[in-house]
Coordinates of C-alpha atoms in Angstrom, one line a residue:
Chain A
M1 CA -5.2 -39.0 20.8
N2 CA -5.7 -39.8 24.3
P3 CA -7.4 -37.8 27.1
A4 CA -4.6 -36.0 28.5
V5 CA -3.0 -35.1 25.0
L6 CA -6.4 -33.3 24.3
I7 CA -7.2 -30.9 27.2
A8 CA -2.9 -30.1 26.1
S9 CA -4.3 -29.0 22.5
V10 CA -7.9 -27.8 23.7
Y11 CA -5.3 -25.1 25.8
V12 CA -2.7 -24.5 22.9
F13 CA -5.9 -24.1 20.4
A14 CA -7.4 -21.7 23.4
L15 CA -4.5 -19.5 24.5
A16 CA -3.2 -19.3 20.5
A17 CA -6.4 -17.9 20.0
F18 CA -6.5 -15.4 23.2
L19 CA -2.7 -14.5 21.2
G20 CA -3.7 -14.4 18.1
Y21 CA -7.1 -12.2 18.6
Q22 CA -4.5 -9.5 20.7
V23 CA -1.7 -9.6 17.4
I24 CA -3.7 -9.4 15.4
S25 CA -6.2 -6.9 16.2
R26 CA -2.4 -4.0 16.4
V27 CA -2.4 -4.5 12.9
P28 CA -3.5 -1.5 10.8
P29 CA -5.7 -0.8 8.2
L30 CA -3.4 0.5 6.0
L31 CA -1.8 -3.5 5.8
H32 CA -4.8 -6.4 6.4
T33 CA -4.2 -7.0 2.5
P34 CA -0.8 -8.7 2.8
L35 CA -2.1 -9.5 6.9
M36 CA -4.1 -12.1 4.6
S37 CA -1.0 -12.8 2.2
A38 CA 1.1 -13.4 5.3
T39 CA -1.5 -15.6 7.2
N40 CA -2.0 -17.7 4.4
A41 CA 1.3 -18.1 4.0
I42 CA 1.9 -20.0 7.2
S43 CA -1.4 -22.2 7.3
G44 CA 0.4 -23.2 5.0
I45 CA 2.4 -25.6 7.9
S46 CA 0.1 -28.0 6.9
L47 CA 2.4 -29.3 4.5
I48 CA 4.7 -31.0 7.8
G49 CA 0.9 -33.2 7.5
S50 CA 1.2 -33.7 4.0
L51 CA 4.5 -34.5 3.4
V52 CA 3.9 -37.1 6.0
M53 CA 1.6 -38.8 4.6
A54 CA 2.9 -38.7 1.1
G55 CA 6.6 -40.3 2.3
A56 CA 6.3 -42.5 5.4
H57 CA 5.6 -46.0 5.4
Y58 CA 1.3 -45.9 3.9
P59 CA -0.4 -47.1 0.6
L60 CA -0.4 -45.2 -3.0
V61 CA -3.5 -44.0 -2.0
A62 CA -2.2 -41.2 1.1
H63 CA 1.7 -41.1 -1.4
L64 CA -0.6 -39.9 -4.1
L65 CA -3.4 -37.7 -1.9
G66 CA -0.5 -36.0 0.8
F67 CA 1.3 -36.2 -2.6
A68 CA -1.5 -33.3 -4.2
A69 CA -1.3 -31.3 -0.4
V70 CA 2.5 -31.2 -0.9
T71 CA 1.8 -29.2 -4.0
T72 CA -0.8 -27.8 -2.7
A73 CA 1.0 -26.5 0.7
T74 CA 4.2 -25.6 -1.0
I75 CA 2.2 -23.3 -3.3
N76 CA 0.5 -21.7 -1.2
V77 CA 4.1 -21.4 1.5
V78 CA 6.3 -20.3 -1.2
G79 CA 3.8 -18.4 -3.6
G80 CA 2.4 -16.6 0.5
F81 CA 5.9 -15.4 1.7
W82 CA 7.1 -14.2 -2.1
I83 CA 4.3 -12.2 -2.6
T84 CA 3.8 -10.4 1.0
D85 CA 7.5 -9.3 0.4
R86 CA 6.6 -8.2 -2.3
M87 CA 3.5 -6.6 -1.0
L88 CA 4.8 -5.2 2.1
K89 CA 8.2 -3.7 0.3
M90 CA 6.5 -1.0 -1.6
F91 CA 4.7 0.5 1.4
K92 CA 7.3 4.0 2.2
K93 CA 7.4 6.3 4.4
R94 CA 8.0 10.0 1.8
E95 CA 10.8 10.2 0.5
P96 CA 13.4 12.9 1.3
N97 CA 12.8 14.5 -2.8
P98 CA 12.1 12.5 -5.1
A99 CA 14.2 14.2 -7.8
K100 CA 11.6 14.4 -9.7
A101 CA 12.3 15.4 -14.0
V102 CA 10.5 17.8 -15.7
K103 CA 8.7 17.4 -18.2
P104 CA 8.8 19.6 -21.2
Chain B
M1 CA 12.2 -40.0 22.4
S2 CA 14.7 -40.5 19.7
P3 CA 17.0 -37.6 19.3
A4 CA 16.2 -36.5 16.0
T5 CA 12.1 -36.4 17.6
L6 CA 12.8 -34.2 19.7
L7 CA 15.4 -31.6 17.3
M8 CA 11.2 -32.4 15.2
E9 CA 9.9 -31.6 18.7
A10 CA 12.7 -28.0 19.4
T11 CA 11.4 -26.9 15.4
Y12 CA 8.0 -27.1 16.1
L13 CA 8.4 -25.2 19.0
I14 CA 10.8 -22.8 17.3
A15 CA 8.6 -22.8 14.2
S16 CA 5.5 -21.4 16.5
I17 CA 7.4 -18.9 18.3
L18 CA 9.4 -17.1 14.8
F19 CA 5.0 -17.1 13.2
I20 CA 4.0 -14.8 16.5
L21 CA 6.4 -12.7 16.7
G22 CA 6.8 -12.6 13.1
L23 CA 2.4 -11.5 12.7
K24 CA 3.5 -9.2 15.5
A25 CA 6.4 -7.3 13.8
M26 CA 2.8 -7.0 10.8
S27 CA 1.1 -4.2 13.4
H28 CA 4.2 -1.6 11.1
P29 CA 4.8 -1.7 7.8
D30 CA 8.3 -0.2 8.7
S31 CA 8.8 -4.1 10.7
A32 CA 7.0 -5.1 8.8
R33 CA 8.7 -7.6 6.4
R34 CA 11.2 -8.3 8.8
G35 CA 8.2 -9.9 11.1
M36 CA 8.7 -12.0 7.9
F37 CA 11.8 -13.5 7.4
Y38 CA 10.9 -14.6 10.9
A39 CA 8.2 -17.4 10.2
E40 CA 10.2 -17.6 6.7
A41 CA 12.8 -19.1 9.0
G42 CA 9.9 -20.6 11.7
M43 CA 8.5 -22.2 8.3
A44 CA 11.7 -23.6 6.9
A45 CA 13.0 -25.3 10.2
A46 CA 9.6 -27.0 11.3
I47 CA 10.6 -28.3 7.8
I48 CA 13.4 -30.3 7.6
G49 CA 12.8 -30.9 11.2
T50 CA 9.3 -33.1 10.0
L51 CA 11.5 -34.7 7.3
I52 CA 14.8 -35.4 9.7
G53 CA 12.5 -36.7 12.8
Q54 CA 9.2 -38.6 10.7
H55 CA 10.5 -41.8 9.3
I56 CA 9.9 -40.5 5.4
V57 CA 10.4 -44.2 3.8
T58 CA 9.6 -42.8 0.2
W59 CA 11.2 -39.7 -1.2
V60 CA 10.2 -39.4 -4.7
W61 CA 6.4 -38.3 -4.1
I62 CA 7.7 -35.8 -0.8
V63 CA 10.1 -34.3 -3.7
A64 CA 8.2 -34.3 -7.0
G65 CA 5.9 -31.5 -4.3
L66 CA 7.9 -29.7 -3.0
L67 CA 9.5 -28.7 -6.9
L68 CA 5.8 -28.5 -8.7
G69 CA 4.8 -26.3 -5.6
S70 CA 7.8 -24.1 -5.8
A71 CA 7.5 -23.5 -9.1
I72 CA 4.3 -22.9 -9.3
G73 CA 3.9 -21.0 -6.4
A74 CA 7.5 -18.9 -7.3
W75 CA 5.4 -18.3 -10.7
M76 CA 2.1 -16.7 -9.2
G77 CA 5.0 -15.1 -6.5
I78 CA 6.7 -13.3 -9.5
T79 CA 4.1 -12.8 -11.6
V80 CA 1.0 -11.9 -10.3
P81 CA -0.4 -8.2 -10.8
M82 CA -1.2 -5.8 -7.6
T83 CA -4.5 -5.0 -8.6
A84 CA -5.2 -9.8 -9.5
M85 CA -3.7 -8.9 -5.6
P86 CA -8.1 -10.1 -4.9
Q87 CA -7.8 -12.9 -7.0
R88 CA -4.9 -13.9 -6.0
T89 CA -5.9 -14.7 -2.6
A90 CA -9.0 -16.0 -2.4
L91 CA -7.4 -18.8 -4.7
S92 CA -4.0 -19.3 -1.8
H93 CA -7.2 -19.7 0.4
A94 CA -7.7 -22.8 -1.8
F95 CA -5.6 -24.5 -2.2
G96 CA -4.8 -24.3 1.6
A97 CA -8.0 -25.3 2.2
M98 CA -7.6 -28.2 -0.6
A99 CA -4.5 -29.6 0.7
A100 CA -5.8 -29.6 4.9
A101 CA -9.0 -31.8 3.5
L102 CA -6.6 -33.7 1.3
V103 CA -4.5 -34.6 4.3
G104 CA -7.8 -35.2 5.8
I105 CA -8.8 -38.7 3.8
A106 CA -5.8 -39.2 3.4
E107 CA -6.1 -40.1 7.3
F108 CA -8.8 -41.5 6.8
N109 CA -8.2 -43.9 4.3
V110 CA -5.1 -45.4 6.6
H111 CA -5.8 -44.6 10.3
A112 CA -10.5 -44.2 10.3
S113 CA -10.8 -47.0 12.3
E114 CA -9.1 -46.5 14.8
M115 CA -9.4 -43.2 15.9
S116 CA -10.7 -42.2 18.9
V117 CA -14.7 -40.2 18.7
F118 CA -12.7 -36.8 19.4
T119 CA -10.2 -37.5 16.5
R120 CA -13.1 -38.8 14.4
G121 CA -14.8 -34.8 15.0
A122 CA -12.0 -33.0 13.9
L123 CA -10.9 -35.3 10.9
G124 CA -15.0 -34.6 9.9
F125 CA -14.7 -30.9 10.7
E126 CA -11.0 -30.8 8.8
V127 CA -12.3 -32.4 5.6
M128 CA -15.5 -30.7 5.3
L129 CA -14.0 -27.1 6.1
G130 CA -11.7 -28.1 3.8
A131 CA -14.0 -28.9 1.4
L132 CA -16.5 -26.2 0.9
T133 CA -13.7 -23.4 1.2
T134 CA -11.6 -25.0 -1.5
T135 CA -15.0 -25.2 -4.0
G136 CA -16.2 -21.8 -2.4
S137 CA -12.8 -19.6 -3.3
L138 CA -12.4 -21.1 -6.4
I139 CA -16.4 -19.1 -7.2
A140 CA -14.7 -15.5 -5.2
A141 CA -11.4 -16.6 -6.9
G142 CA -13.9 -16.3 -10.9
K143 CA -15.7 -13.8 -9.5
L144 CA -13.1 -12.4 -8.9
Q145 CA -11.0 -12.2 -12.4
G146 CA -15.0 -11.8 -14.1
I147 CA -14.8 -15.6 -14.9
I148 CA -17.9 -16.2 -13.3
K149 CA -20.6 -13.6 -13.3
G150 CA -19.5 -11.2 -10.5
T151 CA -23.5 -9.6 -9.9
P152 CA -25.4 -13.1 -7.2
V153 CA -26.6 -16.1 -8.9
Q154 CA -30.1 -16.2 -6.6
F155 CA -32.9 -18.5 -7.8
K156 CA -36.3 -19.8 -5.6
G157 CA -36.4 -21.7 -3.3
Q158 CA -32.0 -20.8 -3.9
Q159 CA -32.4 -20.6 0.2
V160 CA -34.0 -24.8 1.1
L161 CA -32.2 -26.3 -1.5
N162 CA -29.2 -24.8 0.9
A163 CA -30.6 -26.1 3.1
L164 CA -31.1 -29.6 1.6
I165 CA -27.3 -29.7 1.0
G166 CA -26.4 -28.2 4.2
L167 CA -28.2 -30.6 6.8
G168 CA -26.6 -33.7 4.7
M169 CA -23.3 -32.6 4.4
V170 CA -24.2 -32.0 8.9
G171 CA -26.2 -35.7 9.1
C172 CA -24.0 -37.6 7.2
F173 CA -21.0 -35.9 9.0
V174 CA -22.8 -37.4 12.9
T175 CA -22.8 -41.0 10.8
F176 CA -19.3 -41.5 9.6
W177 CA -18.9 -40.0 13.1
I178 CA -21.1 -42.1 15.1
N179 CA -19.7 -45.6 12.7
P180 CA -16.6 -44.9 10.1
A181 CA -17.4 -48.1 9.1
I182 CA -19.9 -46.5 7.0
L183 CA -17.5 -45.4 3.9
A184 CA -20.2 -43.8 2.7
A185 CA -20.9 -40.8 5.0
F186 CA -18.0 -39.6 4.9
Y187 CA -17.3 -39.5 1.0
T188 CA -20.8 -38.4 0.7
M189 CA -20.1 -36.1 3.3
V190 CA -17.3 -34.4 1.2
G191 CA -18.9 -33.8 -2.3
L192 CA -21.9 -32.1 -0.4
A193 CA -19.0 -30.1 0.7
L194 CA -17.7 -29.4 -2.3
A195 CA -21.2 -28.6 -3.4
F196 CA -22.2 -26.5 -0.5
G197 CA -19.1 -23.9 -0.9
V198 CA -20.5 -23.6 -3.9
M199 CA -24.2 -22.9 -3.2
M200 CA -22.2 -20.3 -0.3
V201 CA -20.6 -18.0 -2.4
I202 CA -22.6 -17.9 -5.1
P203 CA -25.9 -15.2 -4.2
I204 CA -22.7 -12.6 -3.1
G205 CA -21.9 -9.4 -4.8
S206 CA -19.2 -9.2 -5.8
A207 CA -19.2 -5.4 -3.9
D208 CA -18.8 -7.9 -0.5
M209 CA -16.2 -10.3 -1.7
P210 CA -14.5 -7.6 1.2
V211 CA -15.8 -9.4 4.3
V212 CA -16.2 -13.2 1.7
M213 CA -12.7 -13.5 1.7
S214 CA -12.1 -12.6 6.1
L215 CA -14.5 -15.7 5.9
L216 CA -13.3 -17.5 4.3
N217 CA -9.2 -16.9 4.8
S218 CA -11.4 -18.2 8.3
Y219 CA -12.5 -20.9 7.4
A220 CA -9.1 -22.3 5.4
G221 CA -7.2 -21.4 8.6
L222 CA -9.9 -23.4 10.6
A223 CA -9.1 -26.8 8.1
A224 CA -6.0 -26.5 9.3
T225 CA -6.3 -26.2 13.4
A226 CA -8.8 -29.4 12.6
T227 CA -6.2 -31.2 11.0
G228 CA -2.9 -29.6 14.0
F229 CA -5.7 -32.1 16.7
V230 CA -6.5 -34.8 14.2
L231 CA -2.7 -35.6 13.8
G232 CA -1.8 -34.2 18.0
N233 CA 0.7 -31.2 16.3
N234 CA 0.5 -28.1 18.2
V235 CA 2.5 -25.9 15.2
L236 CA -0.1 -27.0 13.0
I237 CA -3.0 -26.5 15.7
I238 CA -0.9 -22.0 17.0
A239 CA -0.3 -21.5 12.8
G240 CA -3.8 -22.2 11.8
T241 CA -5.9 -20.8 14.7
L242 CA -4.3 -17.0 14.1
D243 CA -5.1 -17.0 10.2
G244 CA -9.0 -18.2 11.8
F245 CA -8.7 -15.9 14.0
S246 CA -7.0 -13.1 12.1
G247 CA -9.5 -14.1 8.7
L248 CA -12.1 -13.2 11.5
I249 CA -11.8 -10.1 12.4
L250 CA -10.9 -9.0 9.8
S251 CA -15.7 -10.4 9.1
I252 CA -15.9 -8.7 11.5
L253 CA -14.3 -5.1 10.3
M254 CA -15.2 -5.0 7.5
C255 CA -18.9 -5.9 8.1
K256 CA -18.3 -2.9 10.8
A257 CA -18.1 -0.6 7.9
M258 CA -21.0 -1.8 5.7
N259 CA -22.3 -1.7 8.6
R260 CA -24.3 -4.9 8.1
S261 CA -24.1 -8.2 9.9
I262 CA -22.6 -11.3 8.6
T263 CA -25.7 -13.1 8.0
N264 CA -26.7 -10.1 6.4
V265 CA -23.6 -10.3 3.7
L266 CA -23.9 -14.0 3.2
F267 CA -28.5 -14.7 3.1
G268 CA -28.7 -11.0 1.3
G269 CA -27.9 -11.5 -1.8
F270 CA -26.8 -7.9 -2.2
G271 CA -27.1 -5.7 -5.1
A272 CA -29.6 -7.9 -6.9
A273 CA -32.0 -5.5 -7.7
V274 CA -33.0 -3.0 -4.9
A275 CA -33.2 0.7 -7.4
E276 CA -36.3 0.9 -5.6
A277 CA -35.4 1.8 -2.4
S278 CA -33.1 4.1 -3.3
S279 CA -33.8 8.0 -2.9
N280 CA -35.3 10.0 -5.6
A281 CA -32.7 12.0 -5.4
G282 CA -33.2 14.4 -8.5
G283 CA -32.3 16.4 -10.7
T284 CA -29.3 15.9 -12.9
M285 CA -25.7 15.6 -12.8
R286 CA -23.1 18.8 -13.8
E287 CA -19.9 17.4 -17.0
I288 CA -16.9 19.8 -16.0
P289 CA -14.4 20.3 -18.9
L290 CA -11.5 19.0 -18.3
E291 CA -9.3 21.9 -18.3
D292 CA -11.3 23.7 -15.9
A293 CA -11.3 20.5 -13.2
A294 CA -7.4 20.9 -13.4
I295 CA -7.0 24.8 -13.0
Q296 CA -9.3 23.8 -10.0
L297 CA -6.8 21.1 -8.1
A298 CA -4.3 23.3 -9.8
Y299 CA -5.0 26.2 -7.2
A300 CA -6.2 24.4 -4.6
K301 CA -4.8 24.2 -1.1
R302 CA -5.7 21.0 0.0
V303 CA -7.1 18.0 -1.5
I304 CA -7.9 14.6 -1.1
F305 CA -8.0 11.7 -3.1
V306 CA -11.0 9.7 -2.8
P307 CA -10.1 5.6 -4.6
G308 CA -12.7 3.3 -4.9
Y309 CA -12.2 -0.2 -7.1
G310 CA -13.0 1.5 -10.0
L311 CA -9.0 3.1 -9.3
A312 CA -8.3 -1.3 -9.5
T313 CA -10.2 -2.1 -13.2
A314 CA -8.7 1.2 -14.9
Q315 CA -4.7 0.6 -13.2
A316 CA -5.3 4.4 -12.7
Q317 CA -2.6 4.0 -9.7
H318 CA 0.5 6.1 -11.7
A319 CA -1.8 7.9 -12.6
V320 CA -3.4 9.6 -10.4
R321 CA 0.6 9.7 -8.2
E322 CA 1.5 12.0 -10.9
L323 CA -1.7 14.2 -10.8
A324 CA -0.3 13.9 -6.5
E325 CA 3.4 15.0 -7.0
L326 CA 2.3 17.8 -9.2
L327 CA 0.1 19.1 -7.1
E328 CA 2.4 19.0 -3.7
E329 CA 4.6 20.3 -6.0
R330 CA 1.9 23.1 -6.6
G331 CA 1.9 23.9 -2.8
V332 CA -1.1 21.5 -2.2
T333 CA -1.8 19.1 1.0
V334 CA -2.9 16.2 -0.7
K335 CA -4.1 13.7 0.9
Y336 CA -6.1 10.4 0.1
A337 CA -8.7 9.0 2.0
I338 CA -9.2 5.4 2.3
H339 CA -13.1 3.1 3.7
P340 CA -12.0 -0.2 4.3
V341 CA -14.1 -1.1 2.3
A342 CA -13.1 0.2 -0.9
G343 CA -12.0 -2.6 -3.0
R344 CA -13.0 -6.1 -3.6
M345 CA -10.7 -7.2 -0.1
P346 CA -9.1 -5.9 3.6
G347 CA -6.3 -3.6 2.7
H348 CA -6.9 -3.2 -1.9
M349 CA -6.7 0.4 -2.5
N350 CA -3.3 0.4 0.4
V351 CA -1.7 -2.1 -1.4
L352 CA -2.3 -0.6 -4.6
L353 CA -1.7 3.3 -4.2
A354 CA 1.9 1.5 -2.3
E355 CA 3.1 -0.3 -5.5
A356 CA 2.8 3.3 -7.3
N357 CA 5.0 5.3 -5.0
V358 CA 1.9 6.3 -2.4
P359 CA 3.9 7.6 1.2
Y360 CA 1.9 5.2 3.3
S361 CA 2.2 8.6 5.8
A362 CA -0.1 9.6 2.6
L363 CA -3.4 7.2 3.4
Y364 CA -5.7 7.9 5.4
E365 CA -8.4 5.6 7.4
M366 CA -11.5 7.2 7.8
D367 CA -11.7 7.6 11.0
Q368 CA -8.6 10.5 10.9
I369 CA -9.7 12.0 7.6
N370 CA -14.3 12.3 7.7
P371 CA -13.2 15.4 10.2
E372 CA -10.7 17.3 7.3
F373 CA -13.9 16.9 4.6
P374 CA -14.6 20.0 5.4
E375 CA -12.1 22.4 5.3
T376 CA -11.1 20.3 1.5
D377 CA -11.7 22.3 -1.4
V378 CA -11.0 19.5 -3.8
V379 CA -11.8 16.1 -2.8
V380 CA -11.6 14.0 -6.6
V381 CA -13.7 10.9 -6.4
I382 CA -12.2 8.5 -8.7
G383 CA -14.4 5.2 -9.1
A384 CA -16.3 4.9 -5.9
N385 CA -19.4 4.6 -5.5
D386 CA -21.1 3.7 -1.7
V387 CA -19.0 4.5 0.0
V388 CA -19.2 8.1 -0.9
N389 CA -22.8 8.0 -0.9
P390 CA -24.4 10.2 2.0
D391 CA -27.5 8.8 1.9
A392 CA -26.0 5.7 4.5
R393 CA -25.9 8.7 5.3
D394 CA -29.2 11.2 5.8
N395 CA -31.7 7.7 4.2
P396 CA -33.0 6.2 6.6
K397 CA -34.5 4.4 3.9
S398 CA -31.5 3.1 2.1
L399 CA -30.4 0.0 1.6
I400 CA -27.0 0.6 3.2
A401 CA -28.3 3.1 5.6
G402 CA -26.1 3.4 9.0
M403 CA -23.0 2.5 7.1
P404 CA -20.1 4.4 7.4
I405 CA -18.9 6.9 4.9
L406 CA -16.5 9.4 4.2
E407 CA -18.7 12.6 3.7
V408 CA -17.3 13.8 0.8
D409 CA -19.7 15.5 0.6
L410 CA -19.2 18.0 3.6
A411 CA -16.4 19.0 1.1
K412 CA -16.6 22.7 -0.7
S413 CA -16.3 21.0 -4.1
V414 CA -16.2 16.3 -5.3
I415 CA -15.1 15.6 -8.0
V416 CA -16.2 12.2 -9.7
L417 CA -14.7 10.9 -12.2
K418 CA -16.5 7.6 -12.8
R419 CA -16.5 5.5 -16.9
G420 CA -20.3 6.5 -17.2
Q421 CA -23.1 7.4 -16.2
G422 CA -24.8 4.3 -14.5
R423 CA -25.2 3.6 -11.6
G424 CA -23.1 2.0 -9.1
F425 CA -22.1 -1.4 -8.7
S426 CA -24.7 -2.7 -5.7
G427 CA -27.2 0.0 -8.1
L428 CA -27.7 2.9 -5.7
E429 CA -28.6 6.3 -6.6
N430 CA -26.2 8.5 -5.5
P431 CA -27.2 11.4 -4.0
L432 CA -23.6 12.8 -3.9
F433 CA -23.6 13.0 -8.1
F434 CA -26.5 16.0 -8.6
K435 CA -25.2 18.4 -4.9
E436 CA -24.6 21.7 -6.5
R437 CA -20.6 20.9 -5.3
T438 CA -20.7 18.2 -7.5
R439 CA -19.3 18.2 -11.1
M440 CA -18.5 14.8 -13.1
L441 CA -15.8 14.0 -15.3
Y442 CA -16.4 10.5 -17.5
G443 CA -14.7 8.2 -18.9
D444 CA -11.9 6.0 -18.3
A445 CA -10.0 7.1 -14.4
K446 CA -6.4 6.0 -16.1
G447 CA -6.8 8.4 -19.4
T448 CA -8.7 11.2 -17.2
L449 CA -6.2 11.9 -15.0
N450 CA -2.7 11.7 -17.7
L451 CA -5.2 14.3 -19.4
L452 CA -5.7 15.6 -15.6
V453 CA -2.3 15.7 -15.3
K454 CA -1.5 17.7 -18.6
A455 CA -3.6 20.5 -18.4
V456 CA -2.6 20.9 -14.6
E457 CA 1.2 20.9 -16.1
Q458 CA -0.3 23.7 -18.5
S459 CA -2.4 26.5 -16.2

């Protein structure tokens, strides 16, 4: 990595850290579980690194390690987003009238 | 730059923006779901961009991995019950960290000799953090699932052993950093990191899991950030850092909610043999007949439910909602008080109650609800213990002294639903249970709540 790219990367990291702090601080405790699940799914973006290892012009060992990494990262992306959505779907405001059946 | 590469870089930029917008939408439950669609779109764009822009020559491993991962991910997405969310999340920390570690090891195999000193440092960091988070998260998941017992595992010389493993790991890291030709140093580092992850989590009790989960979340994110540095890929750096900081913020919040430092959580071994330090809360616990409890609830003006981990283990979230609705139909004002560390992960109780169709407007945070307890007629504590222990406020010698609590002991009366007479998980005596205004209702929370529903209907 040449120094210019490195410095740019460090900038990106520092700015992402500040932005992350600002954005995440605003998430209410109500949504902390979906938040953890969501950030987990998002960091499954390491999938793109795994894809290169599994498919680019590399020796077999890289392909095998890449395959395992693609699998685990995809589990996180698919499972993570799926479960996050399932959770978020459940958070509802008070319904006007739940129209509950009267029990005997 | 070829058009394909340009396109790929563009999708990375779009993905970064969509991820940030997605997390920003998490600031409110009404917008959160839409935000996740942004993030999903960003993810899809980045994946397609990568497949087009990188020089992919072999598709078989990619397709196999994507299919297998999607199948397992979808299966987990459909089948995992809300009560198992802590385990599921711990497992996903393990998967995320494992992906980072594997990419790092592959990267080491392919490029180690031509890497700059800095890249090699980032690579070492990525693999080390990835490996220890993988095993640490697996142990956490095992404890949460009950495969491994939840009590802290401690033995003589543990700290020394951990320090040795840690030092050895860092030593190997430095050796590999200086001279990448020493393969043994790299692989020994991987092995020691795997061991370190196990050693890091086994001495921590289940009650401290919210902090551990948040920390592991942070580590998994930072491992992805390091991957981004190794590959010189900004979207990885951004996504990893967002994840890492989210975990860090949650760890700090959880520690604050227990009035403990991270060091204390990691090395304290809380929940071992600590009974002698609790206050001598003498007296007897008074049981209340079910019918009396039902009448108290039915004729109350204000009722607050305080759920704890016991609600999750008993799967009593639907039963409590049923009781609450019944009371509301009778004109009782019902609220839920949620302590930040109630349950096994941040926000655990909120998700369970949301699953049972409790509207989120009825869920109150500690600071909002504490002033309301003195005007509350009946507080129902369901499987919560430490978070309502008045010792934290009154007894400076208590192990949990200074921990902010839900001040339920100020309410006009308290009914505690508890499985048995024993102490809670932490082993601390809870003076709340012996107070004049407190009544105990023993038994499985779900069963008791169902009986209460019947009794309230008849009164």
